[in-house]
Coordinates of C-alpha atoms in Angstrom, one line a residue:
Chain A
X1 CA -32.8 -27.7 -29.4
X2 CA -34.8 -25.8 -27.0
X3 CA -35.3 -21.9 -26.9
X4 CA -35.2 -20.2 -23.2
X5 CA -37.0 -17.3 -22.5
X6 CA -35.7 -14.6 -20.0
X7 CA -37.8 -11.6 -18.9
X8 CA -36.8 -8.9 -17.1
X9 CA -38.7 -6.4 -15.3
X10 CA -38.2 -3.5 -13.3
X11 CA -39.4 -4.3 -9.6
X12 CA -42.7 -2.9 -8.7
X13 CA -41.4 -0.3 -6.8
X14 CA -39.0 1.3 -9.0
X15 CA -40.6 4.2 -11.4
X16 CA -40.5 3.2 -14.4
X17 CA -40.8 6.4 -16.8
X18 CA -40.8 4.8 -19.9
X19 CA -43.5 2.4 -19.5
X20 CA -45.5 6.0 -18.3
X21 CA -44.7 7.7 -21.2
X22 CA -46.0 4.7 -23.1
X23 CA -49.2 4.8 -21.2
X24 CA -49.6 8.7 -21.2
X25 CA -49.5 8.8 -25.1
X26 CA -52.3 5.7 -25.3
X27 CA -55.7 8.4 -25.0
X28 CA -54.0 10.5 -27.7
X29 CA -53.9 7.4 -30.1
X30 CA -57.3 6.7 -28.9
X31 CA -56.6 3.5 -26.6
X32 CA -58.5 4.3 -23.5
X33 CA -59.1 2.0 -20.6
X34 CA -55.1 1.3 -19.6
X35 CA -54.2 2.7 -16.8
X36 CA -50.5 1.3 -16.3
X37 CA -47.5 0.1 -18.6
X38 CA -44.6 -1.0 -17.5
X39 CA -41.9 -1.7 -20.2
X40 CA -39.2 -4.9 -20.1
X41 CA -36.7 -6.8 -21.5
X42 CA -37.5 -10.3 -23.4
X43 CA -33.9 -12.6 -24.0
X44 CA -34.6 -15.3 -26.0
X45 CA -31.1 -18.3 -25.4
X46 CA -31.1 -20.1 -28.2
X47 CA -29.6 -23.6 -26.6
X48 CA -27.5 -26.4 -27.6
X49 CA -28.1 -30.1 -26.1
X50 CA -30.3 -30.9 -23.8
X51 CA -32.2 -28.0 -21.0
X52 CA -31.8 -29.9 -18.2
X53 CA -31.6 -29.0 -14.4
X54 CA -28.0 -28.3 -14.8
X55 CA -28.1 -26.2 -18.3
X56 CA -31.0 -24.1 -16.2
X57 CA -29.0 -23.6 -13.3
X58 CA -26.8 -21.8 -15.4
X59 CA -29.0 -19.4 -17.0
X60 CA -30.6 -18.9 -14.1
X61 CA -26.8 -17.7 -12.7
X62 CA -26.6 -15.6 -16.0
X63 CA -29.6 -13.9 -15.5
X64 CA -28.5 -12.7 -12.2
X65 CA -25.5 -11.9 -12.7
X66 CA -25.5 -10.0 -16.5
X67 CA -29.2 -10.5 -18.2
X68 CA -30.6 -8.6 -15.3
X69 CA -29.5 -5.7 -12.6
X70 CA -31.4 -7.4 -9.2
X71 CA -30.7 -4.1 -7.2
X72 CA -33.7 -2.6 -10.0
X73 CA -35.2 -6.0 -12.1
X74 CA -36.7 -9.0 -11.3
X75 CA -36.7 -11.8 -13.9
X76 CA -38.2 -15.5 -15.0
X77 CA -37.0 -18.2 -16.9
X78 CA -39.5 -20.8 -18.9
X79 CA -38.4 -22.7 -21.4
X80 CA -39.9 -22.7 -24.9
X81 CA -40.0 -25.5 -27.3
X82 CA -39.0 -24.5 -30.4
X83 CA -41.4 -25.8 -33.4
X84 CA -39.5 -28.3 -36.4
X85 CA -38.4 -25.8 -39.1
X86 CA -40.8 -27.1 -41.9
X87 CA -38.9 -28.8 -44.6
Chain B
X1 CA 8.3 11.7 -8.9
X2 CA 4.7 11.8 -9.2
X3 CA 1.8 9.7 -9.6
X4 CA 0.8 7.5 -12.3
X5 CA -3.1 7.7 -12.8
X6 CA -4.7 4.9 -15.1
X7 CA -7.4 5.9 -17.5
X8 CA -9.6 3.4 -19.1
X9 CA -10.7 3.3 -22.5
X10 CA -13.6 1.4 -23.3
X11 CA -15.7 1.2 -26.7
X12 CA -17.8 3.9 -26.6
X13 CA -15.7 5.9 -23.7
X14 CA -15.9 9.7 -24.7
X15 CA -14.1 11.6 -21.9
X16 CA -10.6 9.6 -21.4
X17 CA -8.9 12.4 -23.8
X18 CA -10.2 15.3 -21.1
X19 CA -9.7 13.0 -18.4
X20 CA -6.4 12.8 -19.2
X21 CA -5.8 16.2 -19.5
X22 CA -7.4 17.0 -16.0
X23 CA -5.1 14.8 -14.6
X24 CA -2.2 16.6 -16.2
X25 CA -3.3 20.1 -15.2
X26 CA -3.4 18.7 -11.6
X27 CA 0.4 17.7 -12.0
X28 CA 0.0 14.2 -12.1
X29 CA 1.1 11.8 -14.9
X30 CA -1.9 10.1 -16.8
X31 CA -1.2 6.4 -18.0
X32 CA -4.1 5.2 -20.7
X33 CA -5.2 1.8 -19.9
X34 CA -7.3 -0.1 -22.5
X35 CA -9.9 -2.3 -21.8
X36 CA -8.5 -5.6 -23.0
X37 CA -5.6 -4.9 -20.5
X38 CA -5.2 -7.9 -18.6
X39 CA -3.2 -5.4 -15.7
X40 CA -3.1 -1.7 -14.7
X41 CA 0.6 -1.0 -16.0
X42 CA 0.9 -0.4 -11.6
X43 CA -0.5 3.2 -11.5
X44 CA -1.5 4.7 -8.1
X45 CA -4.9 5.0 -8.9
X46 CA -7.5 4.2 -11.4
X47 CA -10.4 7.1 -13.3
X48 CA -13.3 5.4 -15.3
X49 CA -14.5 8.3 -17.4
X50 CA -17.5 9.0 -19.4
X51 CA -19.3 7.9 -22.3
X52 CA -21.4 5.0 -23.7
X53 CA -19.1 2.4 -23.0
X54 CA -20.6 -0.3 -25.7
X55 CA -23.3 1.9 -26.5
X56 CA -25.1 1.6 -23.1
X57 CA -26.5 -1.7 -24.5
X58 CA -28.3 -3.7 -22.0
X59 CA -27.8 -1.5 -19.3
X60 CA -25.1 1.7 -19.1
X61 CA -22.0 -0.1 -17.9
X62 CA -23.4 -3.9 -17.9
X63 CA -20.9 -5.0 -20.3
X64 CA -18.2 -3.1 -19.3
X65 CA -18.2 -4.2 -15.9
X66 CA -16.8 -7.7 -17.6
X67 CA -14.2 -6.4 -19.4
X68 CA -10.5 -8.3 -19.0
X69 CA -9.5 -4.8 -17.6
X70 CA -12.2 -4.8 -15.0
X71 CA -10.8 -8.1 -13.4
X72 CA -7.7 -6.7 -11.3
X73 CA -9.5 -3.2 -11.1
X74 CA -11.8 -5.3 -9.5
X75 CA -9.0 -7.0 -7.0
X76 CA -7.3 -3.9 -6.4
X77 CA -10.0 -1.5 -6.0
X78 CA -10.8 -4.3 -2.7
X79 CA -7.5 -4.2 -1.5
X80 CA -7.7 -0.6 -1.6
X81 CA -6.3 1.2 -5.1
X82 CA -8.3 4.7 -5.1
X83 CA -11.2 4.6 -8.2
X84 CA -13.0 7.3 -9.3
X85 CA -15.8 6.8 -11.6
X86 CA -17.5 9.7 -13.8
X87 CA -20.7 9.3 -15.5
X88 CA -20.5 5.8 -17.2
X89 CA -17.6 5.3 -14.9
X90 CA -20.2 5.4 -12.2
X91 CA -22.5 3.0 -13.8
X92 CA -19.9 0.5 -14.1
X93 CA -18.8 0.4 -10.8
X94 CA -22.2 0.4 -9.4
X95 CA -22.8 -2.7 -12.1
X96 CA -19.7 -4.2 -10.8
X97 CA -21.0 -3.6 -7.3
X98 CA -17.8 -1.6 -6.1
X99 CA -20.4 0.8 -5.2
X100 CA -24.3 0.6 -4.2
X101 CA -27.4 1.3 -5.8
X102 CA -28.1 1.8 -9.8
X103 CA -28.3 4.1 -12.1
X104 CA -32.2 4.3 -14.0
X105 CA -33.6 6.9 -17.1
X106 CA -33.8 10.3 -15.8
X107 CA -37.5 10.6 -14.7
X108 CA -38.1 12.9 -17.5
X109 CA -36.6 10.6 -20.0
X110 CA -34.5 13.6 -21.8
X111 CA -31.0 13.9 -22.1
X112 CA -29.6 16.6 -19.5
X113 CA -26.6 18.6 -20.4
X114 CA -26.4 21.8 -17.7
X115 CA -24.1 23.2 -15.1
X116 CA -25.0 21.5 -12.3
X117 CA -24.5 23.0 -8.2
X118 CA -23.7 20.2 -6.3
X119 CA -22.7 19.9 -2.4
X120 CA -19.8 18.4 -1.2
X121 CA -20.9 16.0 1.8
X122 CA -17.4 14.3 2.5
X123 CA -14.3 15.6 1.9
X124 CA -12.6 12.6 3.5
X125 CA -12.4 10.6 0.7
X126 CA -8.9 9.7 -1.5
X127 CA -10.8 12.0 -4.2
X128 CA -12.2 14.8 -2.2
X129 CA -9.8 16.0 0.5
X130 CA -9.1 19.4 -1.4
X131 CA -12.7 20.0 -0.8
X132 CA -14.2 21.9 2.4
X133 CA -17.4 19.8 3.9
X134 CA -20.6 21.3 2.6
X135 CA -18.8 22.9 -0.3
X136 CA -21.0 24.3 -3.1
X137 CA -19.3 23.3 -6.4
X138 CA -20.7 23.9 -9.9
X139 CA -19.8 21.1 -12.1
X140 CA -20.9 19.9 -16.1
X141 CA -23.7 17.4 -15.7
X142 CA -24.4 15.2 -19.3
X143 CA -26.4 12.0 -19.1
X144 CA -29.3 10.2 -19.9
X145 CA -28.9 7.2 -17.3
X146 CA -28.3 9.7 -14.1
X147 CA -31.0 8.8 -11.7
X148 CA -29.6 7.7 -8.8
X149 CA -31.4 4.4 -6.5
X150 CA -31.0 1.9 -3.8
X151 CA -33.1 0.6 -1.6
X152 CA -34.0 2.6 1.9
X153 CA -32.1 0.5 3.7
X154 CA -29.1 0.8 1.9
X155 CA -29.9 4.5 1.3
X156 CA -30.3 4.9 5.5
X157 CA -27.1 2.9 5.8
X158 CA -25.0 5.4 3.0
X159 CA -26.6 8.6 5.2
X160 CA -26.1 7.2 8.6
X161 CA -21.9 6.3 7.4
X162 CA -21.4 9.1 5.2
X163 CA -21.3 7.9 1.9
X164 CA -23.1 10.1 0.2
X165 CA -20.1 12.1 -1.0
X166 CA -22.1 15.0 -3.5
X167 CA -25.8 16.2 -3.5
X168 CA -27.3 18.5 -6.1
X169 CA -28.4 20.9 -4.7
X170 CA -31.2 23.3 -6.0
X171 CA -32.6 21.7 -8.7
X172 CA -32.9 17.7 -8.6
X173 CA -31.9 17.4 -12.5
X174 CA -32.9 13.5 -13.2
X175 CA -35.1 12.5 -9.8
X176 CA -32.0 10.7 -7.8
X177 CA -33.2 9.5 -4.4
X178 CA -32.0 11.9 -1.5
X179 CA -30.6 14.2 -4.4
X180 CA -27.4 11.8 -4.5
X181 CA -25.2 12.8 -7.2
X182 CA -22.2 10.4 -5.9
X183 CA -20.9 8.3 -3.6
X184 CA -18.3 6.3 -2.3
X185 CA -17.5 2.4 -0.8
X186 CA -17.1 2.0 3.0
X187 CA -13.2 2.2 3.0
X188 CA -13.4 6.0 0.7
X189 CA -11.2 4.9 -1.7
X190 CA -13.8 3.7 -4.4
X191 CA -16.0 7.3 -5.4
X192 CA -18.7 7.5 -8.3
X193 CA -20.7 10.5 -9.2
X194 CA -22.5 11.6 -12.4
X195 CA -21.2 14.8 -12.6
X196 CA -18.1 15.5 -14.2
X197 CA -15.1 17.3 -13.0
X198 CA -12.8 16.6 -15.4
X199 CA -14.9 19.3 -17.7
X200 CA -14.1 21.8 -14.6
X201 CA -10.3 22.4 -14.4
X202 CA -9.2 25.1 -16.6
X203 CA -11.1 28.7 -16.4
X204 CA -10.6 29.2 -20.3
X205 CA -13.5 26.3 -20.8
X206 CA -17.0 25.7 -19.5
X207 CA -18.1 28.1 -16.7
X208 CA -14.5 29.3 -16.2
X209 CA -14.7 27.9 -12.8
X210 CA -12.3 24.8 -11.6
X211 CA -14.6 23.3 -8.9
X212 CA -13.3 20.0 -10.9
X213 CA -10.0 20.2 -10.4
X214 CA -10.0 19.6 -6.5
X215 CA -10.9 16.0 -7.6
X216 CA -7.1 15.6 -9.2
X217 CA -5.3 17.5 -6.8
X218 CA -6.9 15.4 -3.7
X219 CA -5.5 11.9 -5.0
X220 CA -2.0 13.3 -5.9
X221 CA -1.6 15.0 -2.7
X222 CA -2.6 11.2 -1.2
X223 CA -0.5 9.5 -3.7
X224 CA 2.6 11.7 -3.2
X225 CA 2.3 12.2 0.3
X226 CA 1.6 8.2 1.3

């Protein structure tokens, strides 16, 4: 079994107010030195059988079409081997 | 005989009730659709109301936008069936791309609830004939998701063919590009806006203006008269 990772961003160019509000409230908690945050999404597919060009293809057509708006988001796939549950 | 206007009633909907009502005040006949309804019971025309239709999860409207009831919408609303979405309406058709652009956080990340003065741009649309162009309308606004974008080219191109149906006007309440408050496919039968006029149609509530109840009266003059 194999764990795929989506992320989802908001494009560079489109505000992102939440990730500013993060990074505005960082000199109050004394964290200086960042200048920008941008905030995301993180989908971790836990899937069955094998990830193969095909299974990818799929999420990859998922992704587009639900996990992620493309008029506003961008988003990658990598695939994440998932460690052997200790017994 | 008059018409027969579908509302849809998603999890997490709040407005199909007043919907309802506005339609009835207009002298139409509301029909409540559900949205596990695999057709639209043949009304004349379709309103996708407010709310948090599954609790905006993901993005407002995302999941919505693949509901079974969304599939002939979907068909019909191409072949030409007049849809109005309000609020959460709106973000589902943009999600469903019936209608351009996306819906982000108002820039100053608080929920907005005010009286809103917004322009009428085109009153050629099946939703907005009872309107004068460049009508100033007040009208409930009550979102969190309301800011309105696209890219400039597809911004230029809803300018340059009219399609931005209603601008706020005043006071930019959630930083929408252009000041778009709604707007509408290339054929006008499709309309979205944040807004929401079905809180405007009786002078006893809200403001005590109707500036909604144009909105109503414009489809069943189209649906009665066609």
């Amino acid at each position: 079994m194999a764990r795929v990772v989506v992320d989802v961003m908001l494009k560079p160019e489109i505000l992102d107010p939440q990730g500013q509000a993060v990074q505005r409230a960082l000199p109050r908690l004394g964290f200086d030195g960042i200048s920008d945050v941008r905030q995301g999404k993180r989908f971790e597919l836990e899937v069955d059988g094998p990830v193969d060009e095909a299974a990818l293809a799929r999420i990859h057509d998922l992704a587009e079409s639900f996990l992620a708006n493309t008029v506003i988001e961008d988003f990658t796939i990598r695939v994440e081997e998932v460690a052997e549950a200790v017994k | 005989m008059t018409a027969r206007i579908g509302v849809v009633t998603f999890p997490g909907s709040l407005d199909d009730r007043d919907t309802q009502r506005a339609i009835r005040v207009a002298g139409a006949e509301p029909v409540a659709l559900w949205h596990k309804d695999k057709d639209l019971k043949q009304v004349d025309a379709v309103v996708l109301c407010g709310g948090f239709s599954y609790g905006d999860y993901l993005r407002a409207g995302a999941i919505a936008r693949f509901s079974p009831v969304m599939e002939p919408l979907l068909e019909q609303a191409k072949a030409g069936l007049p849809v109005l979405g309000i609020c959460n309406g709106f973000q589902i058709l943009t999600e469903a791309h019936l209608l351009p652009g996306t819906m982000l956080r108002n820039n100053h990340l608080h929920f907005i609830c005010r009286d809103q003065k917004l322009r009428v741009e085109n009153a050629e649309t099946a939703w907005t004939t009872d309107y004068a162009a460049g009508q100033e309308i007040h009208i409930p606004l009550k979102n969190n998701d309301g800011q309105y974008v696209a890219d400039e080219r597809t911004l230029d191109e809803l300018e340059a063919e009219g399609r931005v149906a209603f601008r706020y006007v005043d006071f930019n309440p959630n930083g929408s590009q252009r000041d778009i408050a709604g707007v509408s496919n290339e054929a006008g039968n499709v309309v979205g806006l944040m807004p929401h006029p079905e809180h405007a149609v009786e002078p006893l509530i809200g403001t005590g203006r109707t500036d909604g109840l144009p909105f109503f009266t414009s489809i069943l003059k189209k649906l009665v008269n066609a």
